[in-house]
Short mmCIF file of C-alpha atoms in Angstrom, two decimals:
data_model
loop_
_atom_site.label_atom_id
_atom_site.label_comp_id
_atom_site.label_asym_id
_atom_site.label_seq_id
_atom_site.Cartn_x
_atom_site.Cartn_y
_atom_site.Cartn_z
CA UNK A 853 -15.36 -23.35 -14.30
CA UNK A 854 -15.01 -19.30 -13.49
CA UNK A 855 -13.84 -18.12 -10.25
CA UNK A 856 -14.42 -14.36 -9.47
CA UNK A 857 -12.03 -12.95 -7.32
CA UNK A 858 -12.53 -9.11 -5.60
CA UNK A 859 -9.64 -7.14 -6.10
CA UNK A 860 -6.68 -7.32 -8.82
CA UNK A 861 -3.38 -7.05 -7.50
CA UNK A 862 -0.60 -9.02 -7.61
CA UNK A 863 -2.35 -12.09 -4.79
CA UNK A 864 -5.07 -12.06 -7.42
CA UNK A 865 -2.37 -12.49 -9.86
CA UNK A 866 -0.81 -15.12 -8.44
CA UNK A 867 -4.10 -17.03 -7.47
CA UNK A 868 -4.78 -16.88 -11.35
CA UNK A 869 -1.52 -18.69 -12.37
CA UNK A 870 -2.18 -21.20 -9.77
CA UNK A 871 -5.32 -22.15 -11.07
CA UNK A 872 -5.01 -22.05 -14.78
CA UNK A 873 -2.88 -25.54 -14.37
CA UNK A 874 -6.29 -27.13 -12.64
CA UNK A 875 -8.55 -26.30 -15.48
CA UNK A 876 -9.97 -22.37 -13.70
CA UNK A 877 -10.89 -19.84 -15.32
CA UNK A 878 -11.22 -16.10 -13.67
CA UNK A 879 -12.94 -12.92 -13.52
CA UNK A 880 -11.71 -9.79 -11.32
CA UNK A 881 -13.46 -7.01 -10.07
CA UNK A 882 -11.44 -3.93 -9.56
CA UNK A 883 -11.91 -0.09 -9.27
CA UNK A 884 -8.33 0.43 -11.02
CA UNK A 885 -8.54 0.25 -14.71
CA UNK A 886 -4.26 -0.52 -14.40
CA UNK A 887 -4.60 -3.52 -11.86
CA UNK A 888 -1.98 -5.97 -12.82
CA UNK A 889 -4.88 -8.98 -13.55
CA UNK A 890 -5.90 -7.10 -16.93
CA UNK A 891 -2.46 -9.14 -19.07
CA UNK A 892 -3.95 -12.15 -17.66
CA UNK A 893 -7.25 -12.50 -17.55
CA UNK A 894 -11.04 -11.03 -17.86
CA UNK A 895 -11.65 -7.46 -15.71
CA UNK A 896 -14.46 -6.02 -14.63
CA UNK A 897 -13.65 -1.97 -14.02
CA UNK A 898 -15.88 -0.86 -11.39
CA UNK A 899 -16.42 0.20 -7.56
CA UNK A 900 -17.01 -2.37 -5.18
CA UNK A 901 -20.26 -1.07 -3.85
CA UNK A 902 -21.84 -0.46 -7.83
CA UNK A 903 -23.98 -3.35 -7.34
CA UNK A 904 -24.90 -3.21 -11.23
CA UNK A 905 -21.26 -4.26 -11.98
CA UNK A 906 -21.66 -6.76 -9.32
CA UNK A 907 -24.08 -8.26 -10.59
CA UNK A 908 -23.05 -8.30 -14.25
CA UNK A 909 -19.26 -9.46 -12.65
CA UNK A 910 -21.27 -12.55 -10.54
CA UNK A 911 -23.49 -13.81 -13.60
CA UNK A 912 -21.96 -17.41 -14.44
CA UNK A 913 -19.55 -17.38 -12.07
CA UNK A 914 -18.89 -20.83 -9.62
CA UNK A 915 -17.77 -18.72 -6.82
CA UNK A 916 -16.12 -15.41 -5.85
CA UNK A 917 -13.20 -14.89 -3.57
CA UNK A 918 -10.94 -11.62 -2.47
CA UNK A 919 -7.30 -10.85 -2.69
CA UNK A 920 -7.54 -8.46 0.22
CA UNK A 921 -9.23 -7.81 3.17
CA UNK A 922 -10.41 -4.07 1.96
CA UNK A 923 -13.04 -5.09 0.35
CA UNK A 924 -16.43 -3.67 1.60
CA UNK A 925 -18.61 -6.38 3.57
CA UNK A 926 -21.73 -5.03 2.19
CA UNK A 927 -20.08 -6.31 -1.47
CA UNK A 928 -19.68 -9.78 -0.30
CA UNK A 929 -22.97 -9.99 1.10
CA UNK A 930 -24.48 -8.79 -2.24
CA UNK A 931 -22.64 -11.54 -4.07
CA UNK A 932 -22.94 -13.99 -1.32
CA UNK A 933 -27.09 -13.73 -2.10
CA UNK A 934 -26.40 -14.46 -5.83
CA UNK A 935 -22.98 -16.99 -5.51
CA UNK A 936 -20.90 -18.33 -2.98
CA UNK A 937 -18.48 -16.49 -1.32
CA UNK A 938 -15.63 -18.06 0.65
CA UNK A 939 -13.92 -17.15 2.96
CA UNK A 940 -17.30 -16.32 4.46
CA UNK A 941 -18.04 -12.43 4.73
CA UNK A 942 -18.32 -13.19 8.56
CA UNK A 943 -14.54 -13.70 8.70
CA UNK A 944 -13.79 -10.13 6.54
CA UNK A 945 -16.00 -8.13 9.12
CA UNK A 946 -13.97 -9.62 11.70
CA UNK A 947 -10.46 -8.49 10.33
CA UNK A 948 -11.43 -5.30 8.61
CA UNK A 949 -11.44 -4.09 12.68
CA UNK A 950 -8.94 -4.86 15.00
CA UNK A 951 -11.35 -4.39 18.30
CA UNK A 952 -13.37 -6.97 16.62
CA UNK A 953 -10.33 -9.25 15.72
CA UNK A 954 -8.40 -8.78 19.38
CA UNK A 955 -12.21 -9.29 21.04
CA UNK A 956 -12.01 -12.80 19.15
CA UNK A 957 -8.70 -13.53 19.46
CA UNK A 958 -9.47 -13.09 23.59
CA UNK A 959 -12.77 -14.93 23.08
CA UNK A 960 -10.82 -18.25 21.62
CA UNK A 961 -8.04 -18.33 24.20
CA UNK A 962 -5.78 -16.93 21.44
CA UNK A 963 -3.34 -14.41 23.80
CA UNK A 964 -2.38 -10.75 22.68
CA UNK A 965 -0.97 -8.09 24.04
CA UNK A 966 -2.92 -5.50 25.77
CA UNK A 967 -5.00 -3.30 24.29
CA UNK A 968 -7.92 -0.51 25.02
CA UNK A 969 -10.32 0.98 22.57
CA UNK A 970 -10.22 4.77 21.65
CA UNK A 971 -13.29 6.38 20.87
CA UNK A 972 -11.94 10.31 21.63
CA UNK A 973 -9.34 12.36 23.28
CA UNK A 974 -10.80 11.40 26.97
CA UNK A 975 -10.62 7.71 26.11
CA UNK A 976 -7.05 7.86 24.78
CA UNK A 977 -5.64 9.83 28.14
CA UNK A 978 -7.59 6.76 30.17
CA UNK A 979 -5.92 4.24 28.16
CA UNK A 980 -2.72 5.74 28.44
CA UNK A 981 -3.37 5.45 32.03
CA UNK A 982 -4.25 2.27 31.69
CA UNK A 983 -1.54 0.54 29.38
CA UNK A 984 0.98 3.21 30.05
CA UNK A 985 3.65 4.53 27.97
CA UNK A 986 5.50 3.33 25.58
CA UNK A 987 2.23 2.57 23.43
CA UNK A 988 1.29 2.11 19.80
CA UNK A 989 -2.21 3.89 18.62
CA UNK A 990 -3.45 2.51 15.54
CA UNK A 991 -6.64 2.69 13.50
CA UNK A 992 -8.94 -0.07 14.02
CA UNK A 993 -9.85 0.04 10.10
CA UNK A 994 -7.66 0.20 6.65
CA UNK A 995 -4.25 0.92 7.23
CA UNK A 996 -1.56 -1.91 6.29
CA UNK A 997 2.09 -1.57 5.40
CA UNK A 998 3.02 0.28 8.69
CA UNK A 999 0.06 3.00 7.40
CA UNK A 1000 -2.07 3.98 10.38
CA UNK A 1001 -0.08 3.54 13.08
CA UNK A 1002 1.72 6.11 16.24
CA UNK A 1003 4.11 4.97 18.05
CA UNK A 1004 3.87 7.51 21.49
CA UNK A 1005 6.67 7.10 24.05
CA UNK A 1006 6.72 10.26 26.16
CA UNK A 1007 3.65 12.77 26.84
CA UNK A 1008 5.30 15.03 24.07
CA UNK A 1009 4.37 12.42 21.15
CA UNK A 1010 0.83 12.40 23.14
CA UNK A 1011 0.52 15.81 22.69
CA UNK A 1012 1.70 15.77 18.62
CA UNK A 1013 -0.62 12.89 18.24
CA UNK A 1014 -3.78 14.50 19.41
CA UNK A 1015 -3.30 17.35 17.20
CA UNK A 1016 -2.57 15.33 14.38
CA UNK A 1017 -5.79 12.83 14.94
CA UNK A 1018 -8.52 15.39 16.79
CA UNK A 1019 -10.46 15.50 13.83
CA UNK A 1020 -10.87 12.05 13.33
CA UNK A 1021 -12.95 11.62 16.46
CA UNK A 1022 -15.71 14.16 15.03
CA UNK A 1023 -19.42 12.71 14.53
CA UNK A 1024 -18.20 9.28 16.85
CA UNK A 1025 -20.55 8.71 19.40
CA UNK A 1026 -18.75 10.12 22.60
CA UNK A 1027 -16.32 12.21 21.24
CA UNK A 1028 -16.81 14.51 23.80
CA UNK A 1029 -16.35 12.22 26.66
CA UNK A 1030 -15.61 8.41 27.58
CA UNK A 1031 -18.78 7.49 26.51
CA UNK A 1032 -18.55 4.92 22.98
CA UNK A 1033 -18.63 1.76 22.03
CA UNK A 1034 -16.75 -0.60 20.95
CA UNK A 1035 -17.87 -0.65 17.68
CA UNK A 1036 -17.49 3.21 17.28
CA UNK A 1037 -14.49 3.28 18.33
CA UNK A 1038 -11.79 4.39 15.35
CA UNK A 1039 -8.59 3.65 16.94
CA UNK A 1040 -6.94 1.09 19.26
CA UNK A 1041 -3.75 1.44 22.25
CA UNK A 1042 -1.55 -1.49 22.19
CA UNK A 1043 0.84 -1.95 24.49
CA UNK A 1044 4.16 -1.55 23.46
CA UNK A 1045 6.38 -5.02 23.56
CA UNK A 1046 9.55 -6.30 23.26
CA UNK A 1047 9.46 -9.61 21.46
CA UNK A 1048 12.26 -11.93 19.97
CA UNK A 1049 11.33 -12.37 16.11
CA UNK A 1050 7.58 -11.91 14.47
CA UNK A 1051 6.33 -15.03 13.03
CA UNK A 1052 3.51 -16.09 11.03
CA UNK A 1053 1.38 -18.85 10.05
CA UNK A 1054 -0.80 -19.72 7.40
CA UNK A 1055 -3.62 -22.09 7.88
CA UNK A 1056 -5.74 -23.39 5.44
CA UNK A 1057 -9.44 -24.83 5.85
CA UNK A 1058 -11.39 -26.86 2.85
CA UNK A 1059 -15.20 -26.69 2.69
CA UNK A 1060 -15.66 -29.93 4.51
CA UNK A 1061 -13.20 -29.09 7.45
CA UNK A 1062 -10.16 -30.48 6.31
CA UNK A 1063 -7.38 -28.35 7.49
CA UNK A 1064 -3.47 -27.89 7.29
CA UNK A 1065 -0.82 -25.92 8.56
CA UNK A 1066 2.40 -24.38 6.98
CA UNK A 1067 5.01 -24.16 8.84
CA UNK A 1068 5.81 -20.92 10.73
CA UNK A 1069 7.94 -18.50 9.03
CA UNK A 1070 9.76 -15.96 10.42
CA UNK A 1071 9.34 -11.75 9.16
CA UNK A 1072 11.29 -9.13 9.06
CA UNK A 1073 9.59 -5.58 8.55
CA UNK A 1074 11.50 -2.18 7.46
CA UNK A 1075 9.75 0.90 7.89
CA UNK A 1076 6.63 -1.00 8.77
CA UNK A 1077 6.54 -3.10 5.33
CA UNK A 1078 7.43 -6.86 5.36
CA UNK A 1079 11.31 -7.18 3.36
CA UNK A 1080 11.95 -10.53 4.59
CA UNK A 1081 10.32 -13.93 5.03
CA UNK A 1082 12.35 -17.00 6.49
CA UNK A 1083 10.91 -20.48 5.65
CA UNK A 1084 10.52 -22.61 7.69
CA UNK A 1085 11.43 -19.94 10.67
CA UNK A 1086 15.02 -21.03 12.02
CA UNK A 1087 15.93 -22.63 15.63
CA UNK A 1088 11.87 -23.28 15.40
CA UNK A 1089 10.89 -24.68 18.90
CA UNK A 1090 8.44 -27.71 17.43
CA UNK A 1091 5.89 -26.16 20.84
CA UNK A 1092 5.73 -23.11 18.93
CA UNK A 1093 4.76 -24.71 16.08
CA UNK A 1094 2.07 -26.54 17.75
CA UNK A 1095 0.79 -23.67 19.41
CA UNK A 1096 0.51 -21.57 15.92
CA UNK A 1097 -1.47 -24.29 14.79
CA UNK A 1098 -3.71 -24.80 17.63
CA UNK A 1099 -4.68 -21.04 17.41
CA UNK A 1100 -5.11 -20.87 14.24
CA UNK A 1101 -7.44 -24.30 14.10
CA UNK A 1102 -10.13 -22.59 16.14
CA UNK A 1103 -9.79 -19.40 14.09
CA UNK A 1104 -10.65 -21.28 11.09
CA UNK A 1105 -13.59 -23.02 12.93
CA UNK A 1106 -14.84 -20.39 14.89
CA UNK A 1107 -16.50 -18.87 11.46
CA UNK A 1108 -16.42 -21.98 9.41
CA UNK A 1109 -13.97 -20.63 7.40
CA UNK A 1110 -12.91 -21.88 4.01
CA UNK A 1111 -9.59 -21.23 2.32
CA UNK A 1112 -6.33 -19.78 3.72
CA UNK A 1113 -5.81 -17.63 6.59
CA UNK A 1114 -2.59 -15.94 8.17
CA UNK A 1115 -2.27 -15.11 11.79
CA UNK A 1116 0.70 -13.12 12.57
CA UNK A 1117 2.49 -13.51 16.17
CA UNK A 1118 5.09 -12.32 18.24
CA UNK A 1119 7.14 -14.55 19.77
CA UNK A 1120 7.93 -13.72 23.36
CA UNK A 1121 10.01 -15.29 25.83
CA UNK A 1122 8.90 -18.52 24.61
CA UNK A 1123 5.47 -18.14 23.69
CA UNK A 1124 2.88 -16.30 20.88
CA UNK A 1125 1.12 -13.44 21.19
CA UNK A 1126 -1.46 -12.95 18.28
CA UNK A 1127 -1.35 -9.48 16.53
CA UNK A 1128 -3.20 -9.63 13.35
CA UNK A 1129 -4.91 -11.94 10.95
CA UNK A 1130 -5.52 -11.92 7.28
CA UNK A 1131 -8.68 -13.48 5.29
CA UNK A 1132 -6.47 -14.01 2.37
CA UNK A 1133 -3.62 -15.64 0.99
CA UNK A 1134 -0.45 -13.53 2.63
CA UNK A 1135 2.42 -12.51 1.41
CA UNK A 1136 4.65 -13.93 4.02
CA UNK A 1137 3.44 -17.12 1.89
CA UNK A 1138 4.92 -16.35 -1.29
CA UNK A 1139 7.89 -18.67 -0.26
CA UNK A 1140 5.25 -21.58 -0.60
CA UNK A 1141 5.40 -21.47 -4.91
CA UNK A 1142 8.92 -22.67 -5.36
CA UNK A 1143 9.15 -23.87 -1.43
CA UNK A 1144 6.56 -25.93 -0.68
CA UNK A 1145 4.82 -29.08 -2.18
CA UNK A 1146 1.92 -26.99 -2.83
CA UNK A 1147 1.42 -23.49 -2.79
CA UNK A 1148 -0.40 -21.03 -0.63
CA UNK A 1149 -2.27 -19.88 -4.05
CA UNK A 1150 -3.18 -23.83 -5.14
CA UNK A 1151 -4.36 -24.43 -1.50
CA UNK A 1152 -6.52 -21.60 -1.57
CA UNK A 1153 -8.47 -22.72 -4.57
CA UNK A 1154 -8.70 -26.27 -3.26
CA UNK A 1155 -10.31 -25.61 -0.23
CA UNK A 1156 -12.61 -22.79 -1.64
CA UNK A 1157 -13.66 -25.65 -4.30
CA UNK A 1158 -13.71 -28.15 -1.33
CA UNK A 1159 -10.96 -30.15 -3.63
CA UNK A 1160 -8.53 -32.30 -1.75
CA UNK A 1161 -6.18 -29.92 0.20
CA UNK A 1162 -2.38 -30.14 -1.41
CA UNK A 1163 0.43 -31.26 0.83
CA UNK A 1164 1.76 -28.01 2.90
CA UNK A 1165 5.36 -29.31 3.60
CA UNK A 1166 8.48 -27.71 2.58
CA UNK A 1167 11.19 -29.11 0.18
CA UNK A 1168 13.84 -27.68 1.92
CA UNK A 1169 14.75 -23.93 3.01
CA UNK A 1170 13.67 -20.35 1.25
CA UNK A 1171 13.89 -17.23 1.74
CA UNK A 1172 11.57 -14.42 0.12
CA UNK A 1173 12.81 -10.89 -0.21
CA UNK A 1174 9.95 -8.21 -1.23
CA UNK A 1175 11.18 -5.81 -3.72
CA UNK A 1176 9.65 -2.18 -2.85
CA UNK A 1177 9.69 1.10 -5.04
CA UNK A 1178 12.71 -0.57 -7.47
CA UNK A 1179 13.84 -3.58 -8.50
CA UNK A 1180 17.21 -4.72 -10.46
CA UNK A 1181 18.09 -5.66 -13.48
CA UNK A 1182 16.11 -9.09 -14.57
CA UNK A 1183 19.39 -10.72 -15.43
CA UNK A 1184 20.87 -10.13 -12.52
CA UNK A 1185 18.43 -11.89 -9.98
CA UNK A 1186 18.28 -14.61 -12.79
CA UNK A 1187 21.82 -14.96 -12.66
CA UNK A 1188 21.44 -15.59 -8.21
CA UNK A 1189 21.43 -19.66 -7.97
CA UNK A 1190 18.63 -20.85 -6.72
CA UNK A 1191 17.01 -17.68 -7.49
CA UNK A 1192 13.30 -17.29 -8.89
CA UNK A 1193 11.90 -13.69 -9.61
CA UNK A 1194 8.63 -12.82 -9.54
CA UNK A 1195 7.46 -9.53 -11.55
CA UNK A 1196 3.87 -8.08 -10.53
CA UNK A 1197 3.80 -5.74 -13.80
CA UNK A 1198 3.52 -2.49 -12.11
CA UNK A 1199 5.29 1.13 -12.52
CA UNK A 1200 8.01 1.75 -9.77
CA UNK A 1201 7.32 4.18 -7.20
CA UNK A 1202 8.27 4.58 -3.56
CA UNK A 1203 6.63 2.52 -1.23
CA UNK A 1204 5.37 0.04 -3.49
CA UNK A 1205 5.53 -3.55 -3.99
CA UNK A 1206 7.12 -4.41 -7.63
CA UNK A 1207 7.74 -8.09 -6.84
CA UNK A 1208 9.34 -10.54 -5.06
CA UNK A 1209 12.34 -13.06 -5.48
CA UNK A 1210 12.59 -16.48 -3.55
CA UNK A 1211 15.94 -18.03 -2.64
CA UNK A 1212 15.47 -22.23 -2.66
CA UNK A 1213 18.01 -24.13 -0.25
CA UNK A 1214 18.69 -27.47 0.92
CA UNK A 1215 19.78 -26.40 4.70
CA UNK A 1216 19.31 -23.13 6.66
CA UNK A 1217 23.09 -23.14 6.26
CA UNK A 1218 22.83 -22.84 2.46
CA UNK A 1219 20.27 -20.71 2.42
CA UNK A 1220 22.23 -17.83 4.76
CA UNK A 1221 25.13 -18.27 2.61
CA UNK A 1222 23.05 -17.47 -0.56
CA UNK A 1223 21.93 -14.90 1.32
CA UNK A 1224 25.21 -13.29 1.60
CA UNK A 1225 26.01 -13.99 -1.24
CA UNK A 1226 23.22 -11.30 -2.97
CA UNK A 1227 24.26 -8.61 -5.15
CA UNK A 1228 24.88 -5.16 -3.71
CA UNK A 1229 21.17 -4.08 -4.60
CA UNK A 1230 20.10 -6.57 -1.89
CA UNK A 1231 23.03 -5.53 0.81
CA UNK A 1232 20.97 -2.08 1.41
CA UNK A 1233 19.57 -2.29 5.38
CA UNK A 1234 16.37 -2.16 4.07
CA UNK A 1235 16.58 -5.66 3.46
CA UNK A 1236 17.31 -7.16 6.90
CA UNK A 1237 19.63 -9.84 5.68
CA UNK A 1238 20.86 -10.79 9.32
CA UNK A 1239 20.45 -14.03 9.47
CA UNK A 1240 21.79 -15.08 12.70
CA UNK A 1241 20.00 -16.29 15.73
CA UNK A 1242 18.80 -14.73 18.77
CA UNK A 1243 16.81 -11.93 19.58
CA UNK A 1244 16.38 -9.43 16.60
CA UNK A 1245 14.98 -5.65 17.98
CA UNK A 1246 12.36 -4.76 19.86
CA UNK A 1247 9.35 -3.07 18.12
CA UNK A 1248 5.64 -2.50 17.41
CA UNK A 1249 3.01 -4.55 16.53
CA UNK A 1250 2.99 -4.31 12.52
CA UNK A 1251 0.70 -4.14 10.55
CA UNK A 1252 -0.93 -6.60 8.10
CA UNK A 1253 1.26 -6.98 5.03
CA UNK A 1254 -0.29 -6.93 1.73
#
């Protein structure tokens, strides 16, 4: 049995190794001819939207998948008329735009913080007035990793920031005026908040409905990219937990959605506010391949294959530390008790995700002192090793990690 997955990164890696245990077999699709999923396994070099190579990448497959959520729509539909394609394209229109993903988010009770659309210079000043200052602009498409994203707090960072983005409100209906619509619209004002910790949760949804819930895990971003990833999140208020899972149950039913999804939250004073969601497996879930009975990668497969979903629980405590633009020596993570490394087999360069290591503990306790315990190469700020309680900064809403 073949699976096709869109995209060839290191999620599509990592789905790959999953599988090959349960008897898949993959194809990828991918525009780079140096995506990591070439040492591993069968790839198709081509655009997304050359609908020959579609067609010659869907012939024999059981299914097709994605590893991110930047895949064009119009792809999935092409492939969705020749093979199934889960999660369903319905779900990847909705999170390729924010407007569209806050509008359902508000539709299913889900609570955010507040937000305006932005279809030109008019309609930023009104929602300015609106949400008032301190404010976040972002784009409503693309832009992950802290990419696409202002942060205005005074009228002077207005004023940069409509120099800096005039142009991008050329040829949108309205650009003139306040006229637009919500679909036009190429950026979004969030209201700035303060929250305690960010969270997230991953859900996961098989074919026939059944659904389960990892537990929440806390994140910690640097320079907008995700360093950090607590598992399960500590001094976790079992409420919070049950509201996570609540709102991301009717996110997974509102588009019958199959396979696993991550909604990221902030918590504040006591409560969730949604910011983004991912159709994907996440990498706030890497934890889950040494941490929990199954892994976010297994339990993506089985639900898209409507197999028996795997057990979600965790064996203990972990701790998952992204390694961006460099990475140590091999030996010396290996050396780290408890320690597992995980190599993505791409060329360092600033900015970009090389790998990841995951820390495996018995208590939260054990876990913090492992944590101290890193090398020097992990002591860098960048790395947001804090590990104590309470409230840890006030921020932005971040954006979807990769």
């Amino acid at each position: 049995m073949t699976i096709g997955i869109l995209g060839g990164g290191q999620l599509g890696y990592m789905l790959a190794l999953a599988g090959y245990p349960l008897g898949l077999r993959f194809r990828f699709l991918d525009p780079s001819p140096e995506a990591p999923v070439g040492r591993i396994a069968q790839r198709v070099t081509a655009d997304f939207d050359d609908e020959a190579a579609l067609e010659k990448f869907a012939a024999g497959l059981e299914l097709v998948t994605y590893e991110f959520e930047n895949v064009p729509v119009s792809a999935t539909r092409f492939l969705a008329e020749r093979v199934p394609v889960f999660p369903p394209p319905a779900a990847l229109e909705i999170a390729q735009d924010r407007l569209q993903e806050k509008a359902l988010f508000r539709k299913l009770g889900i609570a955010t913080t507040e937000f305006a659309p932005v279809h030109n210079i008019a309609a930023l000043d009104a929602a300015i007035a609106k949400i008032g200052l301190p404010a976040v602009l972002k784009t409503c498409r693309l832009g992950y990793d802290g990419k696409g994203q202002w942060m205005l707090r005074s009228a002077a960072d207005v004023a940069r920031l409509k120099t800096e983005i005039g142009e991008s409100f050329t040829g949108v209906a309205g650009s003139s005026g306040t006229a637009g619509t919500r679909e036009t619209a190429p950026f979004i004002l969030e209201r700035f908040i303060s929250f305690t910790r960010e969270l997230s949760i991953l859900g996961v949804r098989a074919r026939n409905g059944e659904i389960a819930f990892y537990p929440l895990v806390e994140n910690r971003h640097h320079g907008g990219i995700l360093r950090l990833s607590l598992a399960p999140a500590p001094a976790l208020d079992a409420a919070l937990q049950t509201q996570a899972e609540e709102f991301a149950r009717k996110a997974l039913e509102s588009v019958d959605y199959a396979g696993v999804l991550a909604i990221e939250f902030f918590e504040c004073d006591g409560r969730l506010l949604a910011n983004e969601m991912a159709p994907r497996v996440h990498n706030s879930g890497h934890w889950s391949i040494e941490g929990a009975i199954t892994s976010q990668f297994e339990n993506h497969l089985r639900a898209i294959l409507d197999l028996p979903l795997g057990s979600t629980k965790a064996t203990g405590f972990a701790a998952m530390l992204n390694l961006i633009g460099e990475s140590p020596e091999t030996a010396e993570i290996l050396a780290i008790p408890g320690a597992h490394l995980h190599l993505y087999g791409k060329s360092p360069r600033p900015g970009r995700k090389l790998g990841h290591v995951t820390l495996c503990a018995a208590s939260f306790e054990e876990l913090s002192a492992s944590l101290r315990a890193l090398p020097p190469f992990f002591q860098q700020p960048e790395f947001c090793l804090n590990t104590e309680g309470g409230p840890q900064r006030a921020g932005t809403s971040q954006s979807r990690s990769a």
